[in-house]
Coordinates of C-alpha atoms in Angstrom, one line a residue:
M1 CA -24.2 -53.9 69.0
I2 CA -23.3 -56.7 71.4
I3 CA -26.2 -58.5 73.1
G4 CA -25.7 -60.7 76.2
T5 CA -28.3 -63.2 77.3
A6 CA -29.2 -63.7 80.9
G7 CA -31.5 -66.0 82.8
H8 CA -32.0 -69.2 84.7
I9 CA -30.9 -72.6 83.5
D10 CA -33.2 -74.4 81.1
H11 CA -35.2 -71.3 80.3
G12 CA -34.3 -71.6 76.6
K13 CA -31.6 -69.1 76.1
T14 CA -29.6 -71.2 73.6
T15 CA -32.7 -72.3 71.8
L16 CA -33.8 -68.7 71.4
V17 CA -30.3 -67.6 70.1
R18 CA -30.5 -70.4 67.6
A19 CA -33.9 -69.3 66.4
L20 CA -32.8 -65.7 66.1
T21 CA -29.5 -66.3 64.3
G22 CA -29.5 -69.9 63.0
V23 CA -26.3 -70.5 65.1
E24 CA -25.9 -73.3 67.6
T25 CA -23.8 -71.8 70.4
D26 CA -23.4 -75.1 72.4
R27 CA -20.2 -76.4 70.8
L28 CA -18.8 -78.7 73.6
K29 CA -19.5 -82.4 73.7
E30 CA -20.5 -82.2 77.3
E31 CA -22.9 -79.4 76.6
K32 CA -24.6 -81.4 73.9
A33 CA -24.7 -84.5 76.1
R34 CA -26.1 -82.7 79.2
G35 CA -28.3 -80.3 77.3
I36 CA -27.0 -77.3 79.2
S37 CA -24.7 -74.5 78.4
I38 CA -21.4 -74.6 80.3
E39 CA -19.2 -72.2 78.3
L40 CA -19.9 -68.9 76.6
G41 CA -21.4 -69.2 73.2
Y42 CA -21.2 -66.7 70.3
A43 CA -23.6 -66.0 67.4
Y44 CA -23.8 -63.3 64.8
A45 CA -26.4 -62.0 62.4
P46 CA -26.2 -59.4 59.6
L47 CA -28.2 -56.2 59.9
A48 CA -30.0 -54.3 57.1
N49 CA -27.5 -51.4 57.3
G50 CA -24.5 -53.7 56.7
D51 CA -23.5 -54.0 60.4
V52 CA -23.4 -57.2 62.3
L53 CA -25.3 -58.1 65.5
G54 CA -23.3 -60.1 68.0
I55 CA -24.9 -62.2 70.7
I56 CA -23.1 -63.8 73.7
D57 CA -25.0 -66.7 75.1
V58 CA -24.2 -67.4 78.8
P59 CA -24.8 -70.4 80.9
G60 CA -27.7 -70.2 83.4
H61 CA -26.6 -72.8 86.0
E62 CA -25.7 -71.4 89.4
K63 CA -22.3 -73.1 89.3
F64 CA -21.4 -71.1 86.2
V65 CA -22.3 -67.6 87.3
H66 CA -18.6 -66.7 87.1
T67 CA -18.8 -67.6 83.3
M68 CA -21.9 -65.5 82.9
A69 CA -20.2 -62.5 84.6
A70 CA -17.3 -62.9 82.1
G71 CA -19.7 -62.9 79.2
A72 CA -21.8 -59.9 80.5
V73 CA -18.9 -57.4 80.6
G74 CA -18.8 -55.1 77.7
I75 CA -22.3 -55.8 76.4
D76 CA -24.5 -53.1 75.1
H77 CA -27.9 -54.7 75.5
A78 CA -29.3 -57.4 77.8
L79 CA -31.6 -60.1 76.6
L80 CA -33.3 -61.4 79.7
V81 CA -34.8 -64.8 79.1
I82 CA -37.6 -66.0 81.4
A83 CA -39.5 -69.2 80.8
A84 CA -43.3 -68.9 81.0
D85 CA -43.7 -72.2 82.9
D86 CA -41.0 -71.6 85.6
G87 CA -41.3 -67.8 85.8
I88 CA -38.9 -65.9 88.0
M89 CA -36.1 -68.1 89.3
P90 CA -33.0 -67.6 91.5
Q91 CA -30.6 -67.1 88.6
T92 CA -33.1 -64.8 86.9
I93 CA -32.7 -62.5 89.9
E94 CA -28.9 -63.0 90.2
H95 CA -28.2 -62.4 86.5
L96 CA -30.4 -59.3 86.6
E97 CA -28.4 -58.0 89.6
I98 CA -25.2 -58.6 87.8
L99 CA -26.4 -56.7 84.8
Q100 CA -27.4 -53.8 87.0
L101 CA -24.1 -53.8 88.8
L102 CA -22.2 -53.8 85.5
G103 CA -24.1 -50.7 84.4
V104 CA -26.2 -52.3 81.6
T105 CA -29.1 -49.9 81.1
Q106 CA -30.6 -51.2 77.8
G107 CA -32.4 -54.5 77.6
T108 CA -35.3 -56.6 76.3
V109 CA -37.2 -59.5 77.9
A110 CA -37.9 -62.7 76.0
L111 CA -40.8 -64.7 77.6
T112 CA -40.0 -68.2 76.3
K113 CA -42.0 -71.4 76.1
V114 CA -45.4 -69.6 75.9
D115 CA -46.7 -72.5 73.8
R116 CA -46.5 -74.8 76.9
V117 CA -48.7 -72.7 79.3
A118 CA -52.2 -71.1 79.4
R119 CA -52.8 -67.4 78.8
E120 CA -53.4 -66.9 82.5
R121 CA -50.0 -68.2 83.4
I122 CA -48.4 -65.9 80.7
D123 CA -50.2 -62.9 82.2
E124 CA -49.1 -63.9 85.7
V125 CA -45.5 -64.1 84.7
R126 CA -45.7 -60.8 82.9
T127 CA -46.9 -59.3 86.2
E128 CA -43.9 -60.8 88.0
I129 CA -41.5 -59.5 85.4
A130 CA -43.0 -55.9 85.7
A131 CA -42.5 -56.2 89.5
I132 CA -38.8 -57.2 89.5
L133 CA -37.9 -54.9 86.6
G134 CA -39.7 -51.9 88.1
V135 CA -36.9 -51.0 90.4
T136 CA -34.2 -51.4 87.8
A137 CA -32.8 -49.5 84.8
L138 CA -34.7 -52.1 82.7
A139 CA -38.1 -51.0 84.0
H140 CA -39.4 -50.1 80.6
A141 CA -37.8 -53.0 78.7
P142 CA -40.4 -54.5 76.2
V143 CA -41.5 -58.1 76.7
F144 CA -41.8 -60.5 73.7
E145 CA -43.7 -63.7 74.0
T146 CA -41.8 -66.5 72.1
A147 CA -42.0 -70.2 71.4
A148 CA -38.5 -70.6 69.9
A149 CA -38.8 -74.4 69.5
L150 CA -41.6 -73.9 66.9
P151 CA -40.7 -73.0 63.3
N152 CA -41.4 -69.5 62.1
D153 CA -42.6 -68.4 65.5
P154 CA -44.1 -64.8 65.2
G155 CA -42.8 -63.9 68.6
V156 CA -39.2 -64.7 67.6
W157 CA -39.6 -62.8 64.4
A158 CA -40.9 -59.7 66.3
L159 CA -38.1 -60.0 68.8
R160 CA -35.5 -60.2 65.9
Q161 CA -37.0 -57.1 64.3
H162 CA -36.9 -55.2 67.6
L163 CA -33.2 -56.2 68.2
D164 CA -32.3 -55.2 64.7
L165 CA -33.8 -51.7 65.1
Q166 CA -32.1 -51.3 68.5
A167 CA -28.8 -52.3 67.0
Q168 CA -29.1 -49.9 64.0
A169 CA -30.2 -47.0 66.3
M170 CA -27.3 -47.5 68.8
P171 CA -24.5 -44.9 68.3
A172 CA -21.0 -46.3 67.8
R173 CA -18.8 -46.2 70.9
A174 CA -16.0 -43.6 71.0
Q175 CA -12.8 -45.0 69.6
H176 CA -10.2 -42.4 70.7
G177 CA -9.1 -44.4 73.8
L178 CA -6.1 -46.7 74.0
F179 CA -6.8 -50.2 72.9
R180 CA -8.0 -52.9 75.3
L181 CA -9.5 -56.3 74.6
A182 CA -10.7 -58.6 77.4
I183 CA -9.8 -62.1 76.4
D184 CA -12.6 -64.7 77.0
R185 CA -11.2 -67.4 74.7
A186 CA -7.8 -68.5 73.2
F187 CA -7.2 -71.3 70.7
T188 CA -5.0 -72.2 67.8
L189 CA -5.8 -72.6 64.1
A190 CA -3.8 -74.8 61.8
G191 CA -1.6 -72.6 59.6
Q192 CA -2.4 -69.4 61.5
G193 CA -1.3 -69.9 65.1
T194 CA -2.7 -68.3 68.2
V195 CA -6.1 -66.6 68.2
V196 CA -7.8 -64.7 71.0
T197 CA -11.4 -63.5 71.1
G198 CA -13.1 -61.0 73.3
T199 CA -14.9 -57.7 73.5
V200 CA -13.0 -54.5 72.7
F201 CA -13.4 -52.2 75.7
S202 CA -11.7 -49.2 74.2
G203 CA -9.7 -47.9 71.2
K204 CA -9.0 -49.3 67.8
V205 CA -6.7 -52.1 66.5
A206 CA -5.4 -52.6 63.0
V207 CA -3.5 -55.4 61.2
G208 CA 0.2 -55.0 61.9
D209 CA -0.3 -53.2 65.3
Q210 CA 2.2 -54.1 68.1
L211 CA 0.4 -54.7 71.4
L212 CA 1.1 -56.3 74.8
H213 CA -0.2 -59.4 76.5
S214 CA -1.0 -58.2 80.0
A215 CA 0.0 -61.3 82.1
T216 CA 3.4 -62.0 80.5
G217 CA 4.2 -58.5 79.2
Q218 CA 5.1 -60.1 75.8
T219 CA 4.9 -57.9 72.7
V220 CA 2.5 -59.4 70.1
R221 CA 1.8 -58.5 66.5
V222 CA -1.7 -58.6 65.0
R223 CA -1.6 -60.8 61.9
S224 CA -5.3 -60.7 61.1
I225 CA -8.6 -59.6 62.5
H226 CA -12.2 -60.8 62.5
A227 CA -14.5 -58.1 63.8
Q228 CA -18.1 -59.2 64.5
N229 CA -17.3 -62.5 62.8
Q230 CA -16.2 -60.8 59.5
A231 CA -12.6 -60.5 58.2
S232 CA -11.5 -56.9 58.6
E233 CA -8.4 -54.8 58.6
S234 CA -9.4 -53.2 61.9
G235 CA -11.5 -53.6 65.0
A236 CA -12.9 -51.0 67.4
A237 CA -14.5 -50.4 70.8
G238 CA -17.9 -52.1 71.1
Q239 CA -17.1 -55.0 68.7
R240 CA -16.3 -58.6 69.4
C241 CA -13.0 -59.3 67.8
A242 CA -10.8 -62.3 67.1
L243 CA -7.1 -61.4 66.8
N244 CA -4.6 -63.7 65.2
L245 CA -1.4 -63.0 67.1
A246 CA 2.2 -63.5 66.4
G247 CA 4.8 -63.7 69.2
I248 CA 2.8 -65.7 71.8
A249 CA 1.7 -69.3 72.4
K250 CA -1.9 -70.3 73.3
E251 CA -0.5 -71.9 76.5
D252 CA 0.6 -68.4 77.8
I253 CA -2.9 -67.0 77.6
T254 CA -5.9 -67.6 79.9
R255 CA -9.4 -66.1 80.2
G256 CA -9.1 -62.8 82.1
D257 CA -5.9 -61.6 80.4
W258 CA -5.9 -58.5 78.2
I259 CA -4.4 -57.6 74.9
L260 CA -3.7 -53.9 75.2
D261 CA -1.8 -50.8 74.3
G262 CA 1.6 -50.9 76.1
Q263 CA 0.9 -47.5 77.6
L264 CA -1.9 -49.1 79.7
Q265 CA 0.3 -52.0 81.0
Q266 CA 0.3 -51.8 84.8
A267 CA -0.4 -54.7 87.2
T268 CA -2.0 -54.0 90.5
E269 CA -3.2 -56.0 93.6
R270 CA -4.9 -53.0 95.3
I271 CA -7.7 -51.1 93.8
D272 CA -10.0 -48.5 95.4
I273 CA -13.6 -48.8 94.2
H274 CA -17.0 -47.2 94.7
L275 CA -19.0 -50.2 96.0
H276 CA -22.8 -50.8 95.9
L277 CA -23.8 -53.5 98.4
L278 CA -27.0 -55.3 97.4
A279 CA -30.0 -55.0 99.7
E280 CA -30.3 -58.8 100.2
A281 CA -26.6 -59.1 101.1
P282 CA -25.3 -59.3 104.7
A283 CA -23.5 -56.2 106.1
M284 CA -20.0 -56.0 104.9
A285 CA -17.3 -56.0 107.7
Q286 CA -13.6 -55.2 107.6
W287 CA -11.6 -57.7 105.6
T288 CA -14.5 -59.6 104.2
P289 CA -13.3 -62.3 101.8
V290 CA -14.7 -62.1 98.3
H291 CA -14.6 -63.5 94.8
V292 CA -13.9 -60.6 92.3
H293 CA -15.0 -60.6 88.7
L294 CA -13.3 -57.8 86.7
G295 CA -13.3 -57.8 82.9
T296 CA -13.2 -61.5 82.1
K297 CA -11.0 -62.4 85.0
R298 CA -12.0 -64.1 88.2
T299 CA -9.8 -63.8 91.3
T300 CA -10.1 -63.6 95.1
G301 CA -9.3 -61.0 97.7
H302 CA -10.5 -59.1 100.7
V303 CA -12.4 -55.9 101.3
A304 CA -10.6 -53.2 103.3
L305 CA -13.1 -50.7 104.5
L306 CA -12.3 -47.0 104.3
Q307 CA -14.7 -46.2 107.2
D308 CA -15.0 -47.4 110.7
A309 CA -18.5 -49.0 110.6
A310 CA -19.6 -51.9 108.5
I311 CA -21.3 -51.2 105.2
E312 CA -25.1 -51.7 105.5
P313 CA -27.1 -53.6 102.9
G314 CA -28.5 -51.5 100.1
T315 CA -25.9 -48.7 100.6
E316 CA -22.8 -47.5 98.8
A317 CA -19.3 -46.7 100.1
R318 CA -15.7 -46.5 99.0
V319 CA -13.6 -49.5 99.8
Q320 CA -10.2 -50.9 98.9
L321 CA -9.9 -54.4 97.3
V322 CA -6.7 -56.3 98.3
L323 CA -6.4 -59.0 95.7
D324 CA -4.6 -62.3 95.8
T325 CA -3.5 -62.1 92.2
P326 CA -2.6 -59.1 90.0
V327 CA -5.2 -57.5 87.7
F328 CA -5.1 -54.9 84.9
T329 CA -7.8 -52.2 85.0
V330 CA -8.5 -48.5 84.5
P331 CA -10.8 -46.1 86.4
G332 CA -14.4 -46.6 85.4
D333 CA -14.2 -50.4 84.9
R334 CA -17.1 -52.3 86.5
L335 CA -16.7 -55.3 88.7
I336 CA -18.8 -57.9 90.5
L337 CA -18.2 -59.3 94.1
R338 CA -19.5 -62.6 95.2
N339 CA -19.2 -64.1 98.7
A340 CA -16.4 -66.3 99.9
Q341 CA -18.2 -69.5 98.8
A342 CA -18.8 -68.0 95.3
S343 CA -22.5 -69.0 95.8
R344 CA -24.1 -65.5 95.8
T345 CA -23.5 -62.1 94.3
I346 CA -23.3 -59.6 97.1
A347 CA -22.0 -56.4 95.5
G348 CA -20.7 -54.5 92.5
G349 CA -18.6 -51.5 92.0
M350 CA -16.7 -49.1 89.8
V351 CA -12.9 -48.9 89.8
L352 CA -11.7 -45.5 91.0
D353 CA -7.9 -45.9 91.6
P354 CA -6.3 -48.9 90.0
C355 CA -3.1 -48.5 92.0
A356 CA -4.3 -47.8 95.5
P357 CA -1.8 -47.3 98.4
A358 CA -1.5 -49.7 101.4
R359 CA -1.0 -46.8 103.8
K360 CA -2.9 -43.6 104.6
R361 CA -5.8 -44.9 102.5
R362 CA -8.4 -43.1 104.7
S363 CA -6.7 -39.7 104.9
P364 CA -8.5 -36.5 103.8
E365 CA -5.9 -36.1 101.1
R366 CA -6.7 -39.6 99.8
M367 CA -10.4 -38.9 99.8
A368 CA -9.9 -35.7 97.8
Y369 CA -7.8 -37.7 95.3
L370 CA -10.6 -40.2 94.9
D371 CA -13.1 -37.3 94.4
A372 CA -10.9 -36.1 91.6
L373 CA -10.8 -39.5 90.0
E374 CA -14.6 -39.8 90.1
Q375 CA -14.7 -36.4 88.4
L376 CA -12.3 -37.7 85.7
I377 CA -14.5 -40.8 85.2
L378 CA -17.8 -38.8 84.9
S379 CA -16.6 -35.8 82.9
G380 CA -13.2 -36.6 81.5
D381 CA -11.8 -33.5 83.2
F382 CA -8.3 -33.7 84.5
A383 CA -8.3 -30.4 86.4
A384 CA -9.2 -31.7 89.8
L385 CA -6.8 -34.6 89.5
I386 CA -3.8 -32.5 88.5
A387 CA -4.7 -30.0 91.3
Q388 CA -4.4 -32.9 93.8
A389 CA -0.7 -33.4 92.7
P390 CA 1.2 -30.4 94.1
H391 CA 4.5 -31.6 92.6
G392 CA 3.0 -32.7 89.3
I393 CA 1.7 -36.0 87.9
P394 CA 3.4 -38.0 85.1
R395 CA 1.8 -37.8 81.7
S396 CA 2.0 -41.6 81.5
Q397 CA -0.1 -41.9 84.7
L398 CA -2.7 -39.6 83.3
Q399 CA -2.9 -41.8 80.3
R400 CA -3.3 -44.9 82.4
L401 CA -6.0 -43.3 84.5
S402 CA -8.0 -41.9 81.6
G403 CA -7.3 -44.7 79.1
H404 CA -6.5 -42.1 76.5
A405 CA -3.4 -41.0 74.7
L406 CA -2.4 -37.4 75.4
D407 CA -0.5 -34.9 73.4
K408 CA 3.2 -34.9 74.3
Q409 CA 3.7 -31.1 74.0
Q410 CA 0.5 -30.0 75.8
P411 CA -1.2 -33.0 77.5
V412 CA -3.8 -30.9 79.2
A413 CA -4.8 -27.3 78.5
G414 CA -3.8 -24.8 81.1
T415 CA -0.9 -26.9 82.5
I416 CA 2.9 -27.0 82.4
S417 CA 4.5 -30.1 80.9
L418 CA 8.1 -30.8 81.8
P419 CA 10.1 -33.4 79.8
M420 CA 11.6 -36.3 81.8
T421 CA 14.7 -38.3 81.0
N422 CA 12.7 -41.5 80.3
G423 CA 10.6 -39.8 77.6
D424 CA 7.7 -39.1 79.9
A425 CA 6.6 -35.7 81.1
M426 CA 5.6 -34.2 84.5
V427 CA 2.3 -32.2 84.3
L428 CA 1.3 -29.6 86.9
T429 CA -1.0 -26.6 87.1
E430 CA 0.3 -23.2 86.1
G431 CA -0.6 -21.8 89.5
R432 CA 1.4 -24.4 91.3
W433 CA 4.3 -23.8 88.8
Q434 CA 4.3 -20.1 89.8
I435 CA 4.3 -21.0 93.5
L436 CA 7.3 -23.3 93.2
Q437 CA 9.3 -20.7 91.2
A438 CA 8.6 -18.1 93.9
Q439 CA 9.8 -20.5 96.6
L440 CA 13.1 -20.9 94.8
L441 CA 13.6 -17.2 94.3
Q442 CA 12.6 -16.4 97.9
A443 CA 15.1 -19.0 99.3
L444 CA 17.9 -17.5 97.2
A445 CA 17.1 -14.0 98.3
R446 CA 17.2 -15.1 102.0
F447 CA 20.6 -16.7 101.3
H448 CA 22.0 -13.5 99.7
A449 CA 20.8 -11.4 102.6
K450 CA 22.5 -13.7 105.1
S451 CA 25.7 -14.2 103.1
P452 CA 26.3 -11.2 100.9
D453 CA 29.9 -12.1 100.2
E454 CA 29.0 -15.6 98.8
P455 CA 28.5 -15.8 95.1
G456 CA 25.5 -18.1 95.4
V457 CA 24.6 -21.7 96.0
N458 CA 24.9 -24.9 94.0
A459 CA 21.8 -26.5 92.6
S460 CA 21.7 -29.3 95.1
R461 CA 21.9 -27.0 98.1
L462 CA 19.3 -24.7 96.6
R463 CA 17.0 -27.7 96.2
R464 CA 17.4 -28.6 99.8
M465 CA 16.9 -25.0 101.0
A466 CA 13.8 -24.1 98.8
L467 CA 12.1 -27.4 98.2
P468 CA 12.9 -29.9 101.0
G469 CA 10.0 -32.2 100.0
L470 CA 11.3 -32.7 96.4
Q471 CA 14.5 -34.6 97.0
Q472 CA 13.5 -37.9 95.4
A473 CA 14.7 -38.8 91.9
S474 CA 11.0 -38.7 90.8
H475 CA 11.1 -34.9 91.2
D476 CA 14.3 -34.4 89.1
A477 CA 12.3 -33.3 86.0
L478 CA 10.3 -30.8 88.0
Y479 CA 13.3 -29.2 89.7
Q480 CA 15.4 -29.1 86.5
G481 CA 12.4 -27.6 84.7
L482 CA 12.1 -24.9 87.4
L483 CA 15.8 -23.9 87.1
S484 CA 15.7 -23.9 83.3
A485 CA 12.6 -21.7 83.2
L486 CA 14.0 -19.2 85.7
L487 CA 17.4 -19.1 83.9
Q488 CA 15.6 -18.6 80.6
D489 CA 13.4 -15.8 82.0
K490 CA 16.5 -14.2 83.5
Q491 CA 15.0 -14.3 87.0
L492 CA 17.9 -16.5 88.0
A493 CA 21.6 -16.4 87.0
S494 CA 24.5 -18.8 87.2
S495 CA 28.3 -18.4 87.5
G496 CA 29.9 -21.8 87.1
A497 CA 28.3 -24.0 89.6
W498 CA 26.8 -21.1 91.6
L499 CA 23.2 -20.0 91.2
H500 CA 22.3 -16.5 92.3
L501 CA 19.8 -13.7 91.6
P502 CA 20.8 -11.5 88.6
E503 CA 21.3 -8.4 90.6
H504 CA 23.6 -10.1 93.2
S505 CA 27.4 -9.6 92.8
V506 CA 30.5 -9.5 95.0
R507 CA 32.4 -6.1 94.6
L508 CA 36.2 -5.4 94.7
S509 CA 38.0 -2.3 95.9
S510 CA 40.3 -0.5 93.4
A511 CA 43.4 -2.1 95.1
E512 CA 41.9 -5.5 94.9
Q513 CA 41.1 -5.0 91.3
A514 CA 44.6 -4.1 90.5
L515 CA 46.0 -7.1 92.2
A516 CA 43.4 -9.4 90.7
Q517 CA 44.6 -8.3 87.2
K518 CA 48.0 -9.7 88.1
L519 CA 46.9 -12.9 89.8
L520 CA 44.2 -14.1 87.4
P521 CA 46.5 -14.5 84.4
A522 CA 49.0 -16.4 86.5
I523 CA 46.4 -18.8 87.6
E524 CA 45.0 -19.2 84.1
A525 CA 48.5 -19.9 82.8
G526 CA 48.9 -22.8 85.3
R527 CA 46.1 -24.7 83.5
Y528 CA 45.3 -27.8 85.5
D529 CA 48.3 -27.2 87.9
P530 CA 47.9 -23.6 89.0
P531 CA 50.3 -21.9 91.5
W532 CA 49.4 -22.1 95.2
V533 CA 48.7 -19.0 97.3
R534 CA 52.2 -19.0 98.8
D535 CA 53.7 -19.0 95.3
L536 CA 51.5 -16.2 94.1
A537 CA 52.3 -14.1 97.2
R538 CA 56.0 -14.6 96.6
D539 CA 55.9 -13.8 92.9
H540 CA 54.0 -10.6 93.4
S541 CA 55.6 -9.5 96.7
T542 CA 52.3 -9.6 98.6
G543 CA 51.3 -11.1 101.9
E544 CA 49.8 -14.5 101.8
E545 CA 46.7 -13.6 103.7
V546 CA 46.0 -10.7 101.3
V547 CA 46.3 -13.0 98.3
R548 CA 44.2 -15.7 100.1
Q549 CA 41.3 -13.3 100.9
L550 CA 41.3 -11.8 97.4
L551 CA 41.2 -15.2 95.7
K552 CA 38.3 -16.2 98.0
K553 CA 36.5 -13.1 97.0
L554 CA 37.2 -13.8 93.3
S555 CA 35.8 -17.3 93.8
R556 CA 32.6 -15.8 95.2
Q557 CA 32.3 -13.8 92.0
G558 CA 32.6 -17.0 90.0
L559 CA 35.9 -16.2 88.5
L560 CA 37.8 -18.8 90.4
F561 CA 37.1 -22.1 92.1
Q562 CA 38.8 -23.2 95.3
V563 CA 39.6 -26.9 94.9
V564 CA 41.4 -27.3 98.2
K565 CA 42.8 -24.9 100.7
D566 CA 45.1 -22.3 99.0
L567 CA 44.6 -23.9 95.5
F568 CA 42.3 -22.0 93.1
Y569 CA 41.5 -22.8 89.5
A570 CA 40.4 -20.4 86.8
S571 CA 36.7 -20.7 85.7
G572 CA 37.7 -21.5 82.1
R573 CA 39.9 -24.4 83.2
M574 CA 37.1 -25.8 85.3
D575 CA 34.8 -25.6 82.2
E576 CA 37.4 -27.8 80.5
L577 CA 37.5 -30.2 83.4
T578 CA 33.7 -30.5 83.5
A579 CA 33.7 -31.2 79.8
T580 CA 36.3 -34.0 80.4
L581 CA 34.0 -35.4 83.1
A582 CA 31.0 -35.5 80.7
E583 CA 33.1 -37.2 78.1
L584 CA 34.3 -39.9 80.5
A585 CA 30.7 -40.4 81.8
A586 CA 29.4 -40.8 78.3
A587 CA 32.0 -43.4 77.4
A588 CA 31.5 -45.5 80.5
P589 CA 28.9 -48.3 80.5
H590 CA 27.0 -46.9 83.5
G591 CA 28.1 -43.3 83.4
E592 CA 30.7 -43.9 86.2
I593 CA 33.9 -41.8 86.3
Q594 CA 37.0 -43.5 87.7
A595 CA 39.9 -41.6 89.3
R596 CA 42.4 -43.3 87.1
A597 CA 40.5 -42.4 83.9
F598 CA 40.3 -38.8 84.9
R599 CA 44.0 -38.8 85.9
D600 CA 45.0 -40.1 82.5
A601 CA 42.7 -37.7 80.6
T602 CA 44.1 -34.6 82.4
D603 CA 47.8 -35.7 82.8
L604 CA 47.6 -35.0 86.5
G605 CA 48.9 -37.0 89.4
R606 CA 46.6 -39.3 91.2
K607 CA 46.5 -37.1 94.3
R608 CA 45.5 -33.9 92.4
A609 CA 43.0 -35.8 90.2
I610 CA 41.3 -37.1 93.4
Q611 CA 41.3 -33.6 94.9
I612 CA 39.4 -32.2 91.8
L613 CA 36.9 -35.1 91.8
E614 CA 36.2 -34.6 95.5
F615 CA 35.7 -30.9 94.8
F616 CA 33.0 -31.7 92.2
D617 CA 31.4 -34.0 94.7
R618 CA 31.5 -31.3 97.3
I619 CA 29.8 -28.6 95.2
G620 CA 27.1 -31.1 94.1
Y621 CA 28.0 -31.5 90.5
T622 CA 28.9 -35.2 90.9
R623 CA 28.3 -37.7 93.7
R624 CA 30.5 -40.5 95.0
V625 CA 29.3 -44.0 94.3
R626 CA 31.7 -46.5 95.9
D627 CA 35.0 -46.0 94.1
A628 CA 33.5 -44.0 91.2
H629 CA 31.9 -40.6 90.7
M630 CA 28.6 -40.0 88.9
L631 CA 27.2 -36.8 87.3
R632 CA 24.0 -35.6 89.0
P633 CA 21.2 -35.6 86.5
D634 CA 19.5 -32.5 88.0
V635 CA 22.6 -30.2 87.9
Q636 CA 23.9 -28.4 84.8
W637 CA 27.3 -26.6 84.6
K638 CA 27.1 -23.0 83.5
F639 CA 30.1 -22.4 81.3
S640 CA 31.9 -19.1 81.7

């Protein structure tokens, strides 16, 4: 269990921690000289069950509230320290508000310096404590009267026994998430190198693991680990860990950075949050400037309202934070907002969408998406989120939003997972999958009804006809998955580059069949330089128009391909030419196919080579990019 202190300056937090653990948490010269805490302090104490109790001691001065907020994130239990002589003070209230806004629900109150006041004053302060805690989640927190400056104080002993029992009864945090550690300190040790410390928000880490430093994107290797101040081979969520890292210098690291699993690496400057505005804060208007405390990071930004009216004190609303520097976060993370002068805490919130859009942020569709994210945060259920993505959502995005690794084959039960070229996968609901398949088949049926003599359409044209909203490269995996599934299920057929319904065909008369049996072998024999229509008509004593129309009909059947007017290639030869294109693309640095390389590979003249390349562009198998041609990733050639 990790305990975080809270309370006003000079109320005895550091003295109490020293009495509880024997550890002096004020380590800076300035702290010792001034007698106040300036930085976060850390202390540990063994428990009877073999675990270790960790305590984060925070400064109480109003100028260091930002440091207190950095120390309070990730704690399990709050130790609210209130001096009996001073009673409730401004930072007592502000620290308590921060704890509430961060979602801390377990806590204990230490009433310190009771040896300096009369019993009546102690009772008076206890009444004040009951009043301020009564409206919070700590309403039933026990109060221990302590005099930590005295040796063997029974109040300190009773408090320590209580904290030990609380720690031993607290269940371990789930460890199945992707690893994240919020850095609150970085330093170097002689002979060991860079060390970072912080609270593990999620997941597990082991010696030898490869992780990322959020701010630089550098890969780091974990050389050794101290978990709860003990050497260990691993660390886990809910523990304070010190990681000795290889691959990065201390100078590259600042408080607020993260050490995390690379699958969570995504910087953002816009986040949608569920905001709670404190009752004592002023109404929040559009574009209110704020200081933002998220994880251990402090930055600035503005609040973009997702409603017309200002947010009234004591109410909740969804807003978008537009930040001045990038942050790294996942849905469910808690944050604190302070006013523009950083003199007062005004609100807190929970992250909903860590990568919010700049436009259409108030639309009904956007609100539905945020509803789905709230459901994911509360229940871990992806169903509503995936349903909000009619064209699918990448598995990597689901992992970043949930903070959990997902199975590559079946990321979410009851969904379809389509592999993408970058190793990711597109995930969508089975119902939406069926609708998209039906759209493709219906569009193809309409085409056949309108053009019965056409053999079909190429993949690019079918995509434009059936799914006009899926033309971006980000939808390539979805479209290719649809085609592959329909072809595999034999609901769709292909002839060369043409896609058609299985039952569709172009029929020949008996005379046409007889002539075709003469023409096809002649075209086949011509390989990459077949005879023109006029040559075929002359050789077989047939009119040119008769030959021309028959060859067009045969091309609609997928037996021939018309490269230019009156020049037809056999399907088998086109298979060979597509294979040549694939070989040239694979050999090129960027997959480009140059006309001269294709000319040399086929022993054709430059003019004919260009005619063939332009034919492949025309049917959508390749696309022209300046002076080269590129294979389209969403199109596959069906070999005859």
